[in-house]
Coordinates of N, CA and C and ligand atoms in Angstrom, one line a residue:
M74 N 1.2 -1.2 -0.2 CA -0.6 -0.3 -0.1 C 0.7 1.7 -0.1
A75 N 0.7 2.2 -0.6 CA 1.1 3.6 -1.2 C 1.3 4.0 0.8
E76 N 2.1 4.9 0.6 CA 2.3 5.3 2.2 C 2.1 7.0 1.8
T77 N 0.8 7.7 2.1 CA 0.6 8.5 2.4 C -0.2 9.9 3.0
T78 N 0.8 9.4 4.0 CA 0.3 10.6 5.2 C 1.8 11.3 4.8
T79 N 1.9 12.3 5.6 CA 3.2 13.2 5.5 C 3.7 12.6 7.0
T80 N 4.9 12.8 6.8 CA 6.0 12.5 7.8 C 5.4 13.9 9.2
P81 N 4.8 13.3 10.8 CA 5.0 14.1 11.2 C 5.7 15.3 12.2
A82 N 5.2 16.8 12.2 CA 6.6 17.3 12.8 C 6.4 17.1 14.3
V83 N 8.3 17.9 14.0 CA 8.5 17.5 15.1 C 9.7 18.2 15.5
L84 N 9.0 19.4 16.3 CA 9.7 20.8 16.7 C 10.5 20.5 17.6
I85 N 10.8 21.4 18.3 CA 12.2 21.6 19.4 C 12.0 23.1 19.9
L86 N 11.5 23.2 20.9 CA 11.7 25.0 21.8 C 12.8 25.1 22.9
L87 N 14.1 25.1 22.3 CA 15.3 25.9 23.2 C 15.2 26.8 23.5
G88 N 15.8 27.4 25.2 CA 15.9 28.3 26.0 C 15.5 28.0 27.1
P89 N 16.0 28.9 27.4 CA 16.7 29.2 29.0 C 15.2 29.0 29.8
P90 N 15.2 28.2 31.6 CA 13.8 29.0 31.7 C 13.1 30.3 32.4
G91 N 12.0 30.5 31.8 CA 11.5 31.7 31.9 C 11.4 32.2 30.1
A92 N 11.8 31.6 29.1 CA 12.0 32.2 27.5 C 10.8 32.2 27.2
G93 N 9.3 31.6 27.7 CA 8.4 30.9 27.0 C 8.4 30.1 26.2
K94 N 9.3 29.1 26.7 CA 8.6 27.6 25.8 C 7.1 27.3 26.0
G95 N 6.8 27.2 27.3 CA 5.9 26.6 27.5 C 4.2 27.5 27.1
T96 N 4.4 28.5 27.4 CA 3.4 29.9 27.2 C 3.1 29.5 25.3
Q97 N 4.3 29.6 24.8 CA 3.9 29.5 22.8 C 3.9 28.0 22.7
A98 N 4.6 27.1 23.3 CA 4.2 25.7 22.8 C 2.5 25.7 22.5
R99 N 1.9 25.6 23.6 CA 0.5 25.7 24.2 C -0.4 26.5 22.5
M100 N 0.2 27.6 22.9 CA -0.2 28.5 21.5 C 0.5 27.9 20.2
L101 N 1.3 27.1 19.7 CA 1.1 26.2 18.8 C 0.1 25.1 18.7
E102 N -0.1 24.8 19.9 CA -0.8 23.2 19.6 C -2.0 23.8 19.2
E103 N -2.5 25.0 19.7 CA -3.5 25.1 19.1 C -3.7 25.5 17.9
R104 N -3.1 26.1 17.4 CA -2.9 26.6 16.1 C -2.7 25.6 15.0
F105 N -1.9 24.5 15.0 CA -1.1 23.8 14.5 C -1.6 22.4 15.0
G106 N -2.4 22.1 15.8 CA -3.1 20.9 16.1 C -1.4 20.2 16.7
L107 N -0.8 20.6 17.3 CA 0.8 19.4 17.3 C 0.5 19.3 19.0
I108 N 1.0 18.0 19.2 CA 1.0 17.6 20.9 C 2.2 18.6 21.7
Q109 N 2.1 19.4 22.4 CA 3.2 19.9 23.5 C 3.1 18.8 24.3
L110 N 4.7 18.8 24.3 CA 5.1 17.4 24.9 C 6.6 18.0 25.7
S111 N 6.1 18.2 27.4 CA 7.0 19.1 28.5 C 7.4 18.1 29.4
T112 N 9.1 17.5 29.2 CA 9.3 16.8 30.3 C 9.6 17.3 31.4
G113 N 9.5 19.0 31.8 CA 9.0 19.6 33.0 C 7.6 19.2 33.8
D114 N 6.8 18.7 32.9 CA 5.5 18.5 33.0 C 4.9 16.9 33.6
L115 N 5.7 16.5 33.0 CA 5.9 15.2 32.9 C 6.2 14.6 34.2
L116 N 7.9 15.4 34.7 CA 8.0 15.1 35.9 C 7.5 15.4 36.6
R117 N 6.7 16.5 36.4 CA 5.9 17.1 37.9 C 5.2 15.8 38.5
A118 N 4.3 15.7 36.9 CA 3.4 14.3 37.5 C 3.2 13.4 38.1
A119 N 4.8 12.7 37.3 CA 5.4 12.0 38.5 C 5.9 12.1 39.7
V120 N 6.4 13.1 40.3 CA 6.6 13.4 41.9 C 4.9 13.5 42.7
A121 N 3.9 14.1 41.5 CA 3.0 14.2 42.2 C 2.0 12.7 42.1
E122 N 2.5 11.9 41.8 CA 1.5 10.7 41.7 C 2.9 9.8 42.8
G123 N 3.9 10.3 42.9 CA 4.4 9.5 43.9 C 5.7 8.2 43.2
T124 N 5.7 8.0 42.1 CA 6.3 7.3 41.1 C 7.7 6.8 41.3
P125 N 8.0 5.6 41.2 CA 10.0 5.5 41.6 C 10.7 6.4 40.8
A126 N 10.0 7.3 39.8 CA 10.7 7.6 39.1 C 10.4 8.9 39.8
G127 N 9.3 10.1 40.1 CA 9.2 11.0 40.8 C 9.7 10.9 41.8
L128 N 10.4 9.9 42.9 CA 10.6 10.1 44.0 C 12.2 11.0 43.4
A129 N 12.9 9.7 42.4 CA 13.9 10.0 42.5 C 14.4 11.5 41.8
A130 N 13.7 12.3 41.0 CA 13.4 13.4 40.4 C 13.2 14.5 41.6
K131 N 12.6 14.6 42.7 CA 12.0 15.6 43.4 C 13.1 16.5 44.0
S132 N 14.1 15.5 44.5 CA 14.9 16.5 45.2 C 15.7 17.5 44.1
V133 N 16.3 16.9 43.0 CA 17.2 17.3 41.5 C 16.6 18.9 41.7
M134 N 14.7 18.3 40.8 CA 13.7 19.3 40.8 C 14.4 20.7 41.5
E135 N 13.9 20.1 42.6 CA 13.5 21.7 43.7 C 15.5 22.0 44.2
A136 N 16.3 21.7 43.5 CA 17.9 22.3 43.6 C 17.9 22.9 42.1
G137 N 17.4 22.7 41.2 CA 17.6 23.4 39.7 C 18.5 22.4 39.1
G138 N 18.2 21.2 39.2 CA 19.7 20.8 38.4 C 18.8 19.5 37.6
L139 N 20.0 18.9 36.6 CA 19.1 18.4 36.0 C 18.3 16.7 36.5
V140 N 17.5 16.2 35.9 CA 17.5 15.2 36.3 C 18.2 14.0 35.5
S141 N 17.9 12.7 35.9 CA 19.3 11.3 35.2 C 19.0 11.4 33.9
D142 N 19.1 11.5 32.0 CA 18.9 11.0 31.3 C 17.8 9.8 31.3
E143 N 18.2 8.8 32.5 CA 17.5 7.7 32.4 C 16.3 7.4 32.0
I144 N 16.0 8.3 33.5 CA 14.6 9.2 34.0 C 13.9 9.8 33.0
V145 N 15.0 10.7 32.1 CA 13.7 11.4 31.3 C 13.5 10.8 30.6
L146 N 14.7 10.0 29.3 CA 14.3 9.3 28.9 C 12.9 8.0 28.9
A147 N 13.2 7.8 30.0 CA 11.9 6.6 30.2 C 10.6 7.4 29.9
I148 N 10.6 8.3 30.7 CA 9.0 9.0 30.6 C 9.1 9.8 29.5
L149 N 9.9 9.9 28.8 CA 9.5 10.4 27.7 C 9.0 9.1 26.4
K150 N 10.2 8.6 26.4 CA 9.5 7.3 25.7 C 8.0 7.1 26.2
D151 N 8.3 6.7 26.9 CA 6.2 6.4 27.4 C 5.7 7.1 26.6
R152 N 5.6 8.2 26.7 CA 4.7 9.6 26.4 C 4.5 9.7 24.5
M153 N 5.6 8.7 24.0 CA 6.0 9.2 22.6 C 5.0 8.1 22.1
E154 N 4.7 6.7 22.8 CA 4.1 5.5 22.2 C 2.7 6.0 22.3
R155 N 2.1 6.7 23.1 CA 0.4 7.2 23.3 C 0.5 7.4 21.3
P156 N -0.9 7.3 21.6 CA -0.9 7.2 19.6 C -1.8 8.9 19.3
D157 N -1.9 10.1 20.0 CA -2.4 11.7 20.4 C -1.1 11.6 20.0
V158 N 0.3 11.7 20.4 CA 1.6 11.7 19.1 C 1.3 11.6 17.8
K159 N 0.9 11.0 17.1 CA 0.9 11.3 15.3 C 1.0 12.6 15.3
A160 N -0.1 12.9 15.0 CA -0.1 14.6 15.3 C 0.8 15.4 14.9
G161 N 2.3 14.8 15.3 CA 3.0 15.8 15.3 C 3.5 16.3 17.4
V162 N 4.8 16.7 17.2 CA 5.2 17.5 18.4 C 5.6 18.5 18.8
I163 N 5.3 18.9 19.4 CA 6.1 20.0 20.2 C 7.1 19.9 21.4
L164 N 8.3 19.5 21.2 CA 9.0 19.2 22.5 C 9.7 20.4 23.4
D165 N 9.2 20.6 24.8 CA 9.5 21.8 25.5 C 9.9 21.6 26.6
G166 N 11.3 21.6 26.9 CA 12.2 21.4 27.6 C 13.4 19.9 27.6
F167 N 12.9 19.3 26.0 CA 13.5 18.6 25.9 C 14.0 18.5 24.8
P168 N 15.2 18.1 24.1 CA 16.2 17.6 24.8 C 17.3 18.9 25.8
R169 N 17.8 18.1 26.9 CA 18.2 19.3 27.9 C 20.4 18.9 27.5
T170 N 20.2 17.6 27.5 CA 21.5 17.2 27.3 C 22.1 16.4 26.3
A171 N 23.5 16.5 25.7 CA 24.0 16.5 24.7 C 23.0 14.6 24.4
G172 N 22.9 13.6 25.8 CA 22.4 12.3 25.9 C 21.4 12.2 25.2
Q173 N 20.5 13.2 26.4 CA 19.1 13.1 25.2 C 18.7 13.6 24.0
A174 N 20.0 14.5 23.1 CA 19.9 14.8 21.7 C 20.3 13.7 21.3
E175 N 21.5 13.0 21.5 CA 21.4 11.4 20.9 C 20.2 10.8 20.5
A176 N 20.0 10.4 21.8 CA 18.7 8.9 22.1 C 17.4 9.9 21.1
L177 N 17.3 11.1 21.5 CA 15.5 11.5 20.2 C 16.4 11.7 19.3
D178 N 17.4 11.8 18.3 CA 17.8 11.6 16.9 C 18.0 10.0 16.6
A179 N 17.7 8.8 18.1 CA 18.2 7.6 17.5 C 16.3 7.3 17.6
L180 N 15.7 8.1 18.5 CA 14.6 7.6 18.2 C 13.4 7.5 17.0
L181 N 14.1 8.7 16.8 CA 13.2 9.5 15.6 C 13.5 8.0 14.1
T182 N 15.1 8.6 14.0 CA 15.6 7.4 12.8 C 14.7 6.4 13.0
A183 N 14.6 5.3 13.9 CA 14.4 4.1 14.0 C 12.6 4.3 13.6
G184 N 12.4 5.3 13.8 CA 10.6 5.5 13.4 C 10.2 6.1 12.3
G185 N 11.3 6.1 11.1 CA 11.0 7.1 9.8 C 11.3 8.1 10.3
Q186 N 11.4 9.0 11.0 CA 11.4 10.8 11.4 C 12.8 11.3 11.3
K187 N 12.6 12.3 11.8 CA 13.3 13.1 11.7 C 13.1 14.6 13.0
V188 N 14.3 15.1 13.0 CA 13.2 16.7 13.7 C 13.5 17.8 12.7
S189 N 11.8 18.7 13.1 CA 11.2 19.3 11.3 C 12.5 20.7 11.8
A190 N 12.9 21.0 12.9 CA 12.9 22.3 13.5 C 13.2 22.7 14.7
A191 N 14.6 23.2 15.2 CA 14.5 23.2 16.5 C 15.3 24.8 16.8
I192 N 13.7 25.3 17.3 CA 14.1 27.4 17.4 C 14.5 27.2 18.8
S193 N 15.4 28.3 18.7 CA 16.1 28.5 19.7 C 15.6 29.8 20.4
L194 N 14.9 30.1 21.7 CA 14.1 31.6 21.5 C 15.6 32.0 22.6
E195 N 16.0 33.0 22.2 CA 16.7 33.7 22.6 C 16.4 35.0 23.5
V196 N 17.0 35.0 24.4 CA 16.8 36.2 26.0 C 17.7 36.5 26.5
D197 N 17.4 37.2 27.9 CA 18.4 38.1 28.6 C 18.5 36.8 29.7
D198 N 19.5 37.1 30.7 CA 20.0 36.1 31.6 C 18.7 36.2 32.6
E199 N 19.1 37.7 33.1 CA 18.6 38.6 34.4 C 17.6 38.7 34.4
A200 N 17.0 39.3 32.9 CA 15.1 39.2 32.7 C 15.0 37.8 33.0
M201 N 15.4 37.1 32.8 CA 15.2 35.5 33.0 C 14.9 34.8 34.2
I202 N 15.4 35.7 35.3 CA 15.6 35.5 36.4 C 14.2 36.3 37.0
D203 N 13.8 37.4 36.8 CA 12.8 37.5 36.9 C 11.6 37.4 36.9
R204 N 11.3 36.5 35.6 CA 9.5 36.8 35.0 C 10.0 35.1 35.7
V205 N 10.7 34.6 35.9 CA 10.5 32.6 36.6 C 10.5 33.2 37.9
A206 N 10.8 33.9 38.9 CA 11.0 34.4 39.8 C 9.2 34.7 40.6
G207 N 8.9 35.3 39.5 CA 7.6 35.9 39.8 C 6.8 35.1 39.6
R208 N 6.4 33.7 38.9 CA 5.5 33.7 37.8 C 4.5 33.1 39.0
F209 N 3.0 32.7 38.6 CA 2.1 31.6 39.4 C 1.0 31.0 38.4
T210 N 0.7 30.3 38.6 CA -1.0 30.4 37.0 C -2.1 29.5 37.9
C211 N -3.0 29.9 37.5 CA -4.5 29.5 37.7 C -4.5 27.7 37.9
A212 N -4.7 27.5 39.0 CA -4.9 25.7 39.6 C -5.8 25.6 38.5
T213 N -7.1 25.9 38.3 CA -8.2 25.8 38.0 C -7.9 25.7 36.4
C214 N -7.6 26.5 35.1 CA -7.5 26.7 33.8 C -5.6 26.6 33.3
G215 N -4.7 27.1 34.1 CA -3.5 26.9 33.8 C -3.7 28.0 33.5
E216 N -3.7 29.3 33.4 CA -3.8 30.6 32.6 C -2.3 30.9 33.1
G217 N -1.4 32.0 33.0 CA 0.1 32.2 33.5 C -0.2 33.9 33.9
Y218 N 0.7 33.7 35.6 CA 0.4 35.2 35.8 C 1.8 35.8 35.9
H219 N 2.0 37.1 36.8 CA 3.7 37.6 37.5 C 2.9 38.6 38.2
D220 N 3.7 38.1 39.6 CA 3.6 39.1 40.4 C 3.7 40.9 39.8
T221 N 4.4 41.1 39.3 CA 4.7 42.4 38.7 C 4.3 43.0 37.3
H222 N 4.5 41.9 36.1 CA 4.5 41.6 34.8 C 2.8 41.2 34.6
K223 N 1.8 41.2 34.7 CA 0.9 40.5 34.3 C 0.0 40.0 35.7
Q224 N -0.3 41.3 36.0 CA -1.5 40.3 37.5 C -2.8 40.4 37.0
T225 N -3.8 39.5 37.7 CA -4.7 39.5 37.3 C -5.5 41.0 37.3
A226 N -7.2 41.1 36.8 CA -7.5 42.2 36.9 C -8.4 42.4 38.3
R227 N -8.8 41.3 38.8 CA -9.4 41.5 40.0 C -8.3 41.1 40.9
E228 N -7.6 41.2 42.4 CA -7.0 40.5 43.1 C -7.9 39.0 43.5
G229 N -6.9 37.8 43.5 CA -7.0 36.8 43.8 C -8.5 35.8 42.8
V230 N -8.8 36.7 41.6 CA -9.6 36.3 40.6 C -8.8 35.5 39.2
C231 N -9.0 34.6 38.7 CA -8.5 34.6 37.6 C -9.2 35.2 36.2
D232 N -8.3 35.4 35.4 CA -9.6 36.9 34.7 C -10.2 36.4 33.2
K233 N -9.6 35.0 33.3 CA -9.9 33.7 32.4 C -11.1 33.3 32.6
C234 N -10.9 32.1 33.9 CA -12.0 31.6 34.7 C -13.0 31.7 35.8
G235 N -12.4 32.6 36.7 CA -13.2 33.3 37.6 C -12.5 32.1 38.7
G236 N -11.7 31.7 38.5 CA -11.0 30.3 39.4 C -10.1 31.5 40.7
T237 N -10.3 30.8 42.1 CA -9.8 31.7 42.7 C -9.0 31.0 44.0
E238 N -8.2 30.2 43.0 CA -7.0 29.0 43.5 C -5.8 28.8 42.7
F239 N -4.5 29.6 43.1 CA -3.3 29.5 42.4 C -2.3 29.2 42.8
K240 N -1.3 28.4 41.7 CA -0.1 27.6 42.2 C 1.1 28.8 41.5
R241 N 2.4 28.1 42.2 CA 3.6 28.5 42.4 C 4.5 27.0 42.3
R242 N 5.2 26.9 41.1 CA 5.9 25.9 41.6 C 7.3 26.1 42.4
A243 N 7.2 25.1 42.8 CA 8.5 25.1 43.9 C 9.6 25.6 43.6
D244 N 9.9 25.4 42.0 CA 11.5 25.6 42.0 C 11.7 27.2 41.8
D245 N 10.3 28.0 41.3 CA 10.3 29.2 41.1 C 10.5 30.3 42.0
N246 N 11.8 30.4 42.2 CA 12.1 30.9 43.4 C 13.7 31.5 42.8
A247 N 14.3 33.0 42.9 CA 15.5 33.6 42.3 C 16.6 32.4 42.4
E248 N 16.9 32.1 43.9 CA 17.8 31.3 44.1 C 17.8 30.2 43.2
T249 N 16.9 29.2 42.7 CA 17.0 28.2 41.8 C 16.6 28.2 40.9
A250 N 16.0 29.9 40.6 CA 16.3 29.6 39.0 C 17.4 29.9 38.5
R251 N 18.5 30.7 39.1 CA 19.6 30.9 39.1 C 20.0 29.7 38.7
E252 N 20.1 28.6 39.4 CA 20.8 27.2 39.2 C 20.2 26.7 38.1
R253 N 19.0 27.1 37.5 CA 18.2 26.3 36.5 C 18.9 27.1 35.2
L254 N 19.1 28.2 35.3 CA 20.0 28.8 34.0 C 21.4 28.3 34.2
K255 N 22.1 27.7 34.9 CA 23.7 27.5 34.8 C 23.2 26.3 34.4
A256 N 22.7 25.3 35.0 CA 22.8 23.9 34.0 C 22.0 24.0 32.4
Y257 N 20.9 25.5 32.0 CA 20.8 25.6 31.0 C 22.1 26.1 30.2
H258 N 23.3 26.9 30.5 CA 24.6 27.5 29.5 C 25.4 26.0 29.8
A259 N 25.6 25.3 30.9 CA 26.3 24.4 30.9 C 25.8 23.4 29.8
Q260 N 24.4 23.0 29.9 CA 24.9 21.5 29.4 C 23.1 21.8 28.5
T261 N 22.3 22.5 28.3 CA 21.7 22.5 26.6 C 21.8 23.8 26.1
A262 N 22.2 24.5 26.7 CA 22.9 25.7 25.2 C 24.0 25.2 24.2
P263 N 24.7 24.4 24.2 CA 25.7 23.5 23.3 C 24.8 22.7 22.4
L264 N 23.6 22.2 22.7 CA 22.8 22.0 21.7 C 22.3 22.7 20.4
I265 N 22.7 23.9 20.6 CA 22.4 24.9 19.7 C 23.2 24.7 18.0
A266 N 24.4 24.7 18.9 CA 25.4 23.9 17.6 C 25.4 22.8 17.1
H267 N 24.6 21.5 17.8 CA 24.5 20.2 17.4 C 22.8 20.2 16.5
Y268 N 21.7 21.2 16.8 CA 20.9 21.5 15.7 C 21.5 22.4 14.5
R269 N 22.5 23.4 14.7 CA 23.1 23.9 13.8 C 23.2 23.2 12.7
K270 N 24.1 22.7 12.9 CA 25.2 21.1 12.4 C 24.0 20.8 11.4
M271 N 23.2 19.8 11.9 CA 21.8 19.0 11.2 C 21.2 19.8 10.3
G272 N 21.5 21.4 10.5 CA 20.6 22.2 9.9 C 19.3 22.4 9.4
V273 N 18.8 22.3 10.9 CA 17.6 22.6 11.4 C 17.7 23.7 12.1
L274 N 18.2 24.4 12.7 CA 17.7 25.1 13.8 C 17.9 26.5 13.3
E275 N 16.9 27.2 13.9 CA 16.0 28.1 13.9 C 16.5 29.4 15.3
T276 N 15.9 30.6 15.2 CA 16.4 31.5 16.6 C 15.4 32.9 16.2
V277 N 14.9 32.5 17.4 CA 13.7 33.9 17.5 C 13.9 34.7 18.8
D278 N 14.0 35.8 18.3 CA 14.5 37.0 19.4 C 13.0 36.7 20.4
A279 N 13.2 36.6 21.5 CA 12.0 36.1 22.4 C 12.3 37.1 24.0
M280 N 12.6 38.3 23.2 CA 12.6 39.5 24.9 C 11.1 40.3 24.4
G281 N 10.6 40.4 23.1 CA 9.6 41.3 23.0 C 7.8 40.5 23.4
S282 N 7.3 41.1 22.9 CA 5.7 40.6 23.4 C 5.1 39.0 23.1
I283 N 4.5 38.4 23.5 CA 3.9 37.2 23.6 C 3.5 36.8 21.9
D284 N 3.0 38.0 22.0 CA 2.1 37.8 20.0 C 2.9 38.1 19.0
D285 N 4.0 38.6 19.4 CA 4.6 38.6 18.4 C 6.0 37.1 18.1
I286 N 5.8 36.9 19.4 CA 6.8 35.5 19.2 C 6.4 34.9 18.5
A287 N 4.9 34.7 18.4 CA 4.1 34.2 18.3 C 4.0 33.8 16.8
S288 N 4.0 35.1 16.2 CA 4.0 35.5 14.8 C 5.2 34.7 14.2
A289 N 6.3 34.9 15.0 CA 7.1 34.4 14.1 C 7.7 33.6 14.7
L290 N 7.2 32.2 15.6 CA 7.4 30.9 15.9 C 6.0 30.2 14.8
G291 N 5.7 30.9 14.3 CA 4.3 30.7 13.4 C 4.6 30.6 11.7
T292 N 5.7 31.9 11.7 CA 6.3 31.6 9.8 C 6.8 30.4 9.8
I293 N 8.3 30.6 11.1 CA 8.7 29.0 11.4 C 7.7 28.0 11.0
V294 N 6.8 27.4 11.8 CA 6.6 26.1 12.0 C 5.7 26.0 10.7
S295 N 5.3 27.0 10.0 CA 4.2 26.4 9.1 C 5.6 26.0 7.9
G296 N 6.6 26.8 7.5 CA 7.4 26.3 6.8 C 8.1 25.4 6.8
A297 N 8.1 24.6 8.5 CA 8.7 23.1 8.6 C 8.3 22.1 8.9
S298 N 6.3 22.8 8.4 CA 5.5 21.3 8.3 C 5.3 21.2 6.9
A299 N 5.1 22.2 6.5 CA 4.9 21.8 4.6 C 5.2 20.7 4.0
Ligands
ADP68 P1 12.3 25.3 32.9 O1 12.4 25.4 31.4 O2 10.9 26.6 33.1 O3 13.0 25.2 33.9 P2 10.5 23.0 33.4 O4 9.4 23.0 34.1 O5 11.1 23.1 31.8 O6 11.3 24.0 33.5 O7 11.7 22.4 34.2 C1 11.5 22.1 35.5 C2 12.5 20.6 36.1 O8 12.2 19.5 35.4 C3 14.2 21.1 35.9 O9 14.8 22.4 36.1 C4 15.2 20.0 35.9 O10 15.3 19.4 37.1 C5 13.9 18.8 35.3 N1 13.7 18.6 33.8 C6 12.9 18.6 33.1 N2 12.9 18.4 31.9 C7 14.4 17.7 32.1 C8 15.5 17.4 31.4 N3 14.6 16.7 29.7 N4 15.9 16.8 31.4 C9 16.9 16.9 32.3 N5 15.8 17.9 33.6 C10 14.9 18.0 33.0
ZN69 ZN1 -8.0 30.2 35.6

């Protein structure tokens, strides 16, 4: 039988904590029907469920370090086996080390796929600490807010859904954010060269407005999945 389906897109969002990967991934999901795959979210779910992987990851995450490749790869592979990813994926927060990038290349090659585009969100370090340290989300709908840059219109009430409960990640404080930024520069930033060599690197200035960044990403993704 002839192969009629086009290969699903595999997009990678690279960038330090606070660069806006999650926000942009959710917008790309809606616009292009892709599935956001955040290893941070998958790990937080494992921590909340108290699985063995979650128990091992908890203290590392709270200190701002990187969880071992072994745990992250096991969690990611598991998620990649679910049928919904067939539409194409946006990898948010993965790969984060050279070992993870190589494992991803091997996994995709085995499935007859490849990375469509690796998009580096370029931002300024100090601004990232400030963004991360002040952020919180609505516990009901997940809308993101910030203590100074994006407050709710009515104090304590979510603009989107009217929810009154909010949550803050345990690692979203200035001290841990600095550690996460260090881990990014030491272990993740070198992946930019890896994807440049593969000819799939795109860079986006991510210091602008959410809408401007979304439109720059939209242009790249339209080209990459064509
Ligand atoms: P951010 O990008 O804002 O730092 P994430 O939600 O992506 O946040 O990740 C939170 C934490 O989860 C990281 O600081 C790290 O401890 C762990 N983590 C997430 N993804 C990975 C990964 N691919 N490899 C190792 N650790 C990871
Ligand atoms: Zn809400």
